[in-house]
mmCIF file of N, CA, C and O in Angstrom:
data_model
loop_
_atom_site.group_PDB
_atom_site.id
_atom_site.type_symbol
_atom_site.label_atom_id
_atom_site.label_comp_id
_atom_site.label_asym_id
_atom_site.label_seq_id
_atom_site.Cartn_x
_atom_site.Cartn_y
_atom_site.Cartn_z
ATOM 1 N N MET A 6 0.866 -1.415 -0.173
ATOM 2 C CA MET A 6 0.361 0.461 -0.197
ATOM 3 C C MET A 6 0.968 1.032 -0.076
ATOM 4 O O MET A 6 1.838 1.412 0.351
ATOM 5 N N LEU A 7 -0.020 2.758 -0.289
ATOM 6 C CA LEU A 7 1.022 3.146 -0.854
ATOM 7 C C LEU A 7 1.302 4.165 1.275
ATOM 8 O O LEU A 7 0.134 3.913 1.737
ATOM 9 N N GLU A 8 2.314 4.818 1.884
ATOM 10 C CA GLU A 8 2.405 5.129 2.631
ATOM 11 C C GLU A 8 1.774 6.828 2.839
ATOM 12 O O GLU A 8 1.295 6.477 3.397
ATOM 13 N N GLN A 9 1.798 6.785 1.613
ATOM 14 C CA GLN A 9 2.044 8.486 1.780
ATOM 15 C C GLN A 9 1.323 9.585 0.084
ATOM 16 O O GLN A 9 2.262 8.531 -1.048
ATOM 17 N N VAL A 10 0.661 9.735 -0.076
ATOM 18 C CA VAL A 10 -0.117 9.841 -1.560
ATOM 19 C C VAL A 10 0.216 11.342 -0.941
ATOM 20 O O VAL A 10 -0.225 12.796 -0.483
ATOM 21 N N ARG A 11 1.027 12.809 -2.570
ATOM 22 C CA ARG A 11 0.969 13.935 -2.507
ATOM 23 C C ARG A 11 1.011 14.199 -3.515
ATOM 24 O O ARG A 11 1.203 13.729 -4.813
ATOM 25 N N THR A 12 0.370 15.761 -3.461
ATOM 26 C CA THR A 12 0.150 16.395 -5.359
ATOM 27 C C THR A 12 1.045 17.272 -5.295
ATOM 28 O O THR A 12 1.305 18.095 -4.219
ATOM 29 N N ILE A 13 1.293 18.153 -5.889
ATOM 30 C CA ILE A 13 2.747 19.087 -6.731
ATOM 31 C C ILE A 13 2.036 19.731 -7.753
ATOM 32 O O ILE A 13 1.830 19.420 -8.372
ATOM 33 N N ASP A 14 2.614 21.383 -7.484
ATOM 34 C CA ASP A 14 2.368 21.982 -8.477
ATOM 35 C C ASP A 14 3.179 22.157 -9.850
ATOM 36 O O ASP A 14 4.313 21.530 -9.630
ATOM 37 N N ARG A 15 2.640 22.216 -11.010
ATOM 38 C CA ARG A 15 3.603 21.995 -12.461
ATOM 39 C C ARG A 15 4.603 22.985 -11.832
ATOM 40 O O ARG A 15 5.793 21.833 -12.908
ATOM 41 N N MET A 16 4.509 23.318 -11.556
ATOM 42 C CA MET A 16 5.903 24.186 -12.124
ATOM 43 C C MET A 16 6.933 23.951 -10.757
ATOM 44 O O MET A 16 8.446 24.453 -10.867
ATOM 45 N N ARG A 17 6.955 23.081 -9.717
ATOM 46 C CA ARG A 17 8.011 22.286 -8.979
ATOM 47 C C ARG A 17 8.487 21.495 -10.115
ATOM 48 O O ARG A 17 9.386 20.809 -9.872
ATOM 49 N N LEU A 18 8.034 21.243 -10.868
ATOM 50 C CA LEU A 18 8.379 19.623 -11.838
ATOM 51 C C LEU A 18 10.046 20.562 -12.776
ATOM 52 O O LEU A 18 9.662 21.521 -13.221
ATOM 53 N N GLY A 19 10.564 19.471 -12.989
ATOM 54 C CA GLY A 19 11.804 19.453 -14.207
ATOM 55 C C GLY A 19 11.397 19.857 -15.328
ATOM 56 O O GLY A 19 10.084 20.484 -15.540
ATOM 57 N N ALA A 20 12.652 19.462 -16.432
ATOM 58 C CA ALA A 20 12.261 20.130 -17.791
ATOM 59 C C ALA A 20 11.644 18.471 -18.133
ATOM 60 O O ALA A 20 10.975 17.450 -17.608
ATOM 61 N N TYR A 21 10.901 18.819 -18.923
ATOM 62 C CA TYR A 21 10.459 17.453 -19.756
ATOM 63 C C TYR A 21 11.316 16.685 -20.538
ATOM 64 O O TYR A 21 11.956 16.861 -21.072
ATOM 65 N N ILE A 22 10.893 15.843 -19.572
ATOM 66 C CA ILE A 22 11.653 14.658 -20.407
ATOM 67 C C ILE A 22 10.928 13.359 -21.515
ATOM 68 O O ILE A 22 11.909 12.675 -22.225
ATOM 69 N N GLY A 23 9.214 13.169 -21.295
ATOM 70 C CA GLY A 23 8.981 12.198 -22.696
ATOM 71 C C GLY A 23 8.085 12.079 -22.541
ATOM 72 O O GLY A 23 7.147 12.506 -21.331
ATOM 73 N N ARG A 24 7.360 10.994 -23.053
ATOM 74 C CA ARG A 24 5.817 10.503 -22.621
ATOM 75 C C ARG A 24 6.175 9.100 -22.644
ATOM 76 O O ARG A 24 7.230 8.818 -23.144
ATOM 77 N N LEU A 25 4.701 8.725 -22.241
ATOM 78 C CA LEU A 25 4.971 7.143 -22.060
ATOM 79 C C LEU A 25 3.525 6.850 -23.431
ATOM 80 O O LEU A 25 2.806 7.130 -23.507
ATOM 81 N N ASP A 26 3.745 5.835 -24.070
ATOM 82 C CA ASP A 26 2.574 5.029 -25.138
ATOM 83 C C ASP A 26 1.909 5.105 -24.246
ATOM 84 O O ASP A 26 1.835 3.922 -23.114
ATOM 85 N N GLY A 27 0.461 4.220 -25.002
ATOM 86 C CA GLY A 27 -0.427 3.559 -24.330
ATOM 87 C C GLY A 27 0.105 2.327 -23.471
ATOM 88 O O GLY A 27 -0.631 2.323 -22.523
ATOM 89 N N GLU A 28 0.246 1.336 -23.732
ATOM 90 C CA GLU A 28 0.386 0.761 -23.101
ATOM 91 C C GLU A 28 1.132 0.681 -21.654
ATOM 92 O O GLU A 28 1.395 -0.055 -20.918
ATOM 93 N N ARG A 29 2.697 0.851 -22.082
ATOM 94 C CA ARG A 29 3.431 1.442 -21.217
ATOM 95 C C ARG A 29 2.345 1.833 -19.945
ATOM 96 O O ARG A 29 2.016 2.491 -18.619
ATOM 97 N N MET A 30 1.537 3.273 -19.985
ATOM 98 C CA MET A 30 0.239 4.137 -19.302
ATOM 99 C C MET A 30 -0.365 2.984 -18.508
ATOM 100 O O MET A 30 -0.727 3.634 -17.107
ATOM 101 N N ALA A 31 -1.194 2.159 -19.619
ATOM 102 C CA ALA A 31 -2.087 1.860 -18.982
ATOM 103 C C ALA A 31 -0.808 0.735 -17.311
ATOM 104 O O ALA A 31 -1.318 0.755 -16.460
ATOM 105 N N ALA A 32 0.149 0.537 -18.247
ATOM 106 C CA ALA A 32 0.686 -0.357 -17.121
ATOM 107 C C ALA A 32 0.870 0.417 -15.809
ATOM 108 O O ALA A 32 1.032 -0.065 -14.805
ATOM 109 N N VAL A 33 1.636 1.624 -16.084
ATOM 110 C CA VAL A 33 1.454 2.655 -14.824
ATOM 111 C C VAL A 33 -0.378 2.817 -14.080
ATOM 112 O O VAL A 33 -0.049 2.097 -12.594
ATOM 113 N N ASP A 34 -1.112 2.748 -14.553
ATOM 114 C CA ASP A 34 -2.713 3.099 -14.069
ATOM 115 C C ASP A 34 -2.494 1.300 -13.584
ATOM 116 O O ASP A 34 -3.494 2.292 -11.953
ATOM 117 N N ARG A 35 -2.547 0.348 -14.023
ATOM 118 C CA ARG A 35 -2.788 -0.964 -13.082
ATOM 119 C C ARG A 35 -2.095 -0.652 -12.083
ATOM 120 O O ARG A 35 -2.602 -1.075 -10.565
ATOM 121 N N ALA A 36 -0.545 -0.623 -11.511
ATOM 122 C CA ALA A 36 -0.105 -0.334 -10.892
ATOM 123 C C ALA A 36 -0.305 0.247 -9.739
ATOM 124 O O ALA A 36 -0.041 0.175 -8.198
ATOM 125 N N ILE A 37 -0.832 2.147 -9.822
ATOM 126 C CA ILE A 37 -1.296 3.083 -8.668
ATOM 127 C C ILE A 37 -3.040 2.089 -8.709
ATOM 128 O O ILE A 37 -3.279 1.742 -7.347
ATOM 129 N N LEU A 38 -3.351 1.394 -9.176
ATOM 130 C CA LEU A 38 -4.988 0.965 -8.182
ATOM 131 C C LEU A 38 -4.355 -0.314 -8.046
ATOM 132 O O LEU A 38 -4.912 -0.224 -6.754
ATOM 133 N N ILE A 39 -3.111 -0.969 -8.250
ATOM 134 C CA ILE A 39 -2.837 -1.747 -7.010
ATOM 135 C C ILE A 39 -2.184 -1.208 -5.528
ATOM 136 O O ILE A 39 -2.701 -1.786 -4.490
ATOM 137 N N SER A 40 -1.392 -0.206 -6.128
ATOM 138 C CA SER A 40 -0.863 0.457 -4.560
ATOM 139 C C SER A 40 -1.968 0.576 -3.980
ATOM 140 O O SER A 40 -2.015 1.536 -2.576
ATOM 141 N N PHE A 41 -3.371 1.142 -4.719
ATOM 142 C CA PHE A 41 -4.376 1.973 -3.612
ATOM 143 C C PHE A 41 -5.250 0.754 -3.400
ATOM 144 O O PHE A 41 -6.285 0.898 -2.436
ATOM 145 N N GLY A 42 -5.454 -0.487 -3.832
ATOM 146 C CA GLY A 42 -6.035 -1.521 -3.553
ATOM 147 C C GLY A 42 -7.025 -1.004 -3.978
ATOM 148 O O GLY A 42 -8.511 -2.075 -3.180
ATOM 149 N N LEU A 43 -6.828 -0.874 -5.349
ATOM 150 C CA LEU A 43 -8.615 -0.676 -5.572
ATOM 151 C C LEU A 43 -8.947 -1.594 -7.318
ATOM 152 O O LEU A 43 -9.191 -1.514 -7.990
ATOM 153 N N ASP A 44 -7.449 -2.194 -7.328
ATOM 154 C CA ASP A 44 -7.769 -3.329 -8.515
ATOM 155 C C ASP A 44 -8.995 -4.034 -8.578
ATOM 156 O O ASP A 44 -9.085 -4.667 -10.141
ATOM 157 N N GLY A 45 -9.379 -4.413 -7.564
ATOM 158 C CA GLY A 45 -10.267 -5.601 -7.819
ATOM 159 C C GLY A 45 -12.108 -4.779 -7.404
ATOM 160 O O GLY A 45 -13.110 -5.359 -7.625
ATOM 161 N N LEU A 46 -12.132 -3.583 -7.086
ATOM 162 C CA LEU A 46 -13.074 -2.529 -6.928
ATOM 163 C C LEU A 46 -13.336 -1.916 -8.500
ATOM 164 O O LEU A 46 -14.678 -1.724 -8.689
ATOM 165 N N VAL A 47 -12.300 -1.327 -9.421
ATOM 166 C CA VAL A 47 -12.513 -0.337 -10.238
ATOM 167 C C VAL A 47 -12.553 -1.228 -11.977
ATOM 168 O O VAL A 47 -11.346 -2.069 -11.551
ATOM 169 N N GLY A 48 -13.661 -1.405 -12.380
ATOM 170 C CA GLY A 48 -13.380 -1.967 -13.606
ATOM 171 C C GLY A 48 -12.616 -1.338 -14.839
ATOM 172 O O GLY A 48 -12.698 -1.081 -15.719
ATOM 173 N N TYR A 49 -11.848 -1.002 -14.392
ATOM 174 C CA TYR A 49 -10.379 -1.087 -16.002
ATOM 175 C C TYR A 49 -9.815 -1.962 -16.366
ATOM 176 O O TYR A 49 -9.610 -2.655 -15.975
ATOM 177 N N ASP A 50 -9.949 -1.807 -17.669
ATOM 178 C CA ASP A 50 -9.207 -3.019 -18.563
ATOM 179 C C ASP A 50 -7.973 -2.227 -19.326
ATOM 180 O O ASP A 50 -7.358 -2.876 -19.938
ATOM 181 N N GLY A 51 -7.684 -0.984 -18.999
ATOM 182 C CA GLY A 51 -6.543 -0.098 -19.616
ATOM 183 C C GLY A 51 -6.562 0.153 -21.240
ATOM 184 O O GLY A 51 -5.862 0.655 -21.499
ATOM 185 N N LYS A 52 -7.328 -0.043 -21.520
ATOM 186 C CA LYS A 52 -7.960 0.291 -22.996
ATOM 187 C C LYS A 52 -8.608 1.681 -23.070
ATOM 188 O O LYS A 52 -8.058 2.138 -23.841
ATOM 189 N N ASN A 53 -8.084 2.563 -22.069
ATOM 190 C CA ASN A 53 -8.872 3.498 -22.561
ATOM 191 C C ASN A 53 -7.399 4.341 -21.694
ATOM 192 O O ASN A 53 -7.565 6.040 -21.560
ATOM 193 N N ALA A 54 -6.469 4.090 -22.094
ATOM 194 C CA ALA A 54 -4.894 4.880 -20.927
ATOM 195 C C ALA A 54 -4.894 6.492 -22.098
ATOM 196 O O ALA A 54 -4.602 6.955 -21.625
ATOM 197 N N GLU A 55 -5.243 6.465 -23.360
ATOM 198 C CA GLU A 55 -4.549 6.905 -24.632
ATOM 199 C C GLU A 55 -5.630 8.206 -24.198
ATOM 200 O O GLU A 55 -5.440 9.689 -24.309
ATOM 201 N N LYS A 56 -7.037 7.863 -23.264
ATOM 202 C CA LYS A 56 -8.092 9.076 -23.364
ATOM 203 C C LYS A 56 -7.815 10.207 -22.117
ATOM 204 O O LYS A 56 -7.314 9.999 -21.266
#
């Protein structure tokens, strides 16, 4: 489980590094759901990662 969730202002982020393709972003989304313990509760199939 996540210890702590934080949000930060975009101005605090560094330089733009790149982007993730849809498949990789779906994997990130899935990992976040698992970390929050929502993977069994949310009907997410990863197909809408680009939207």
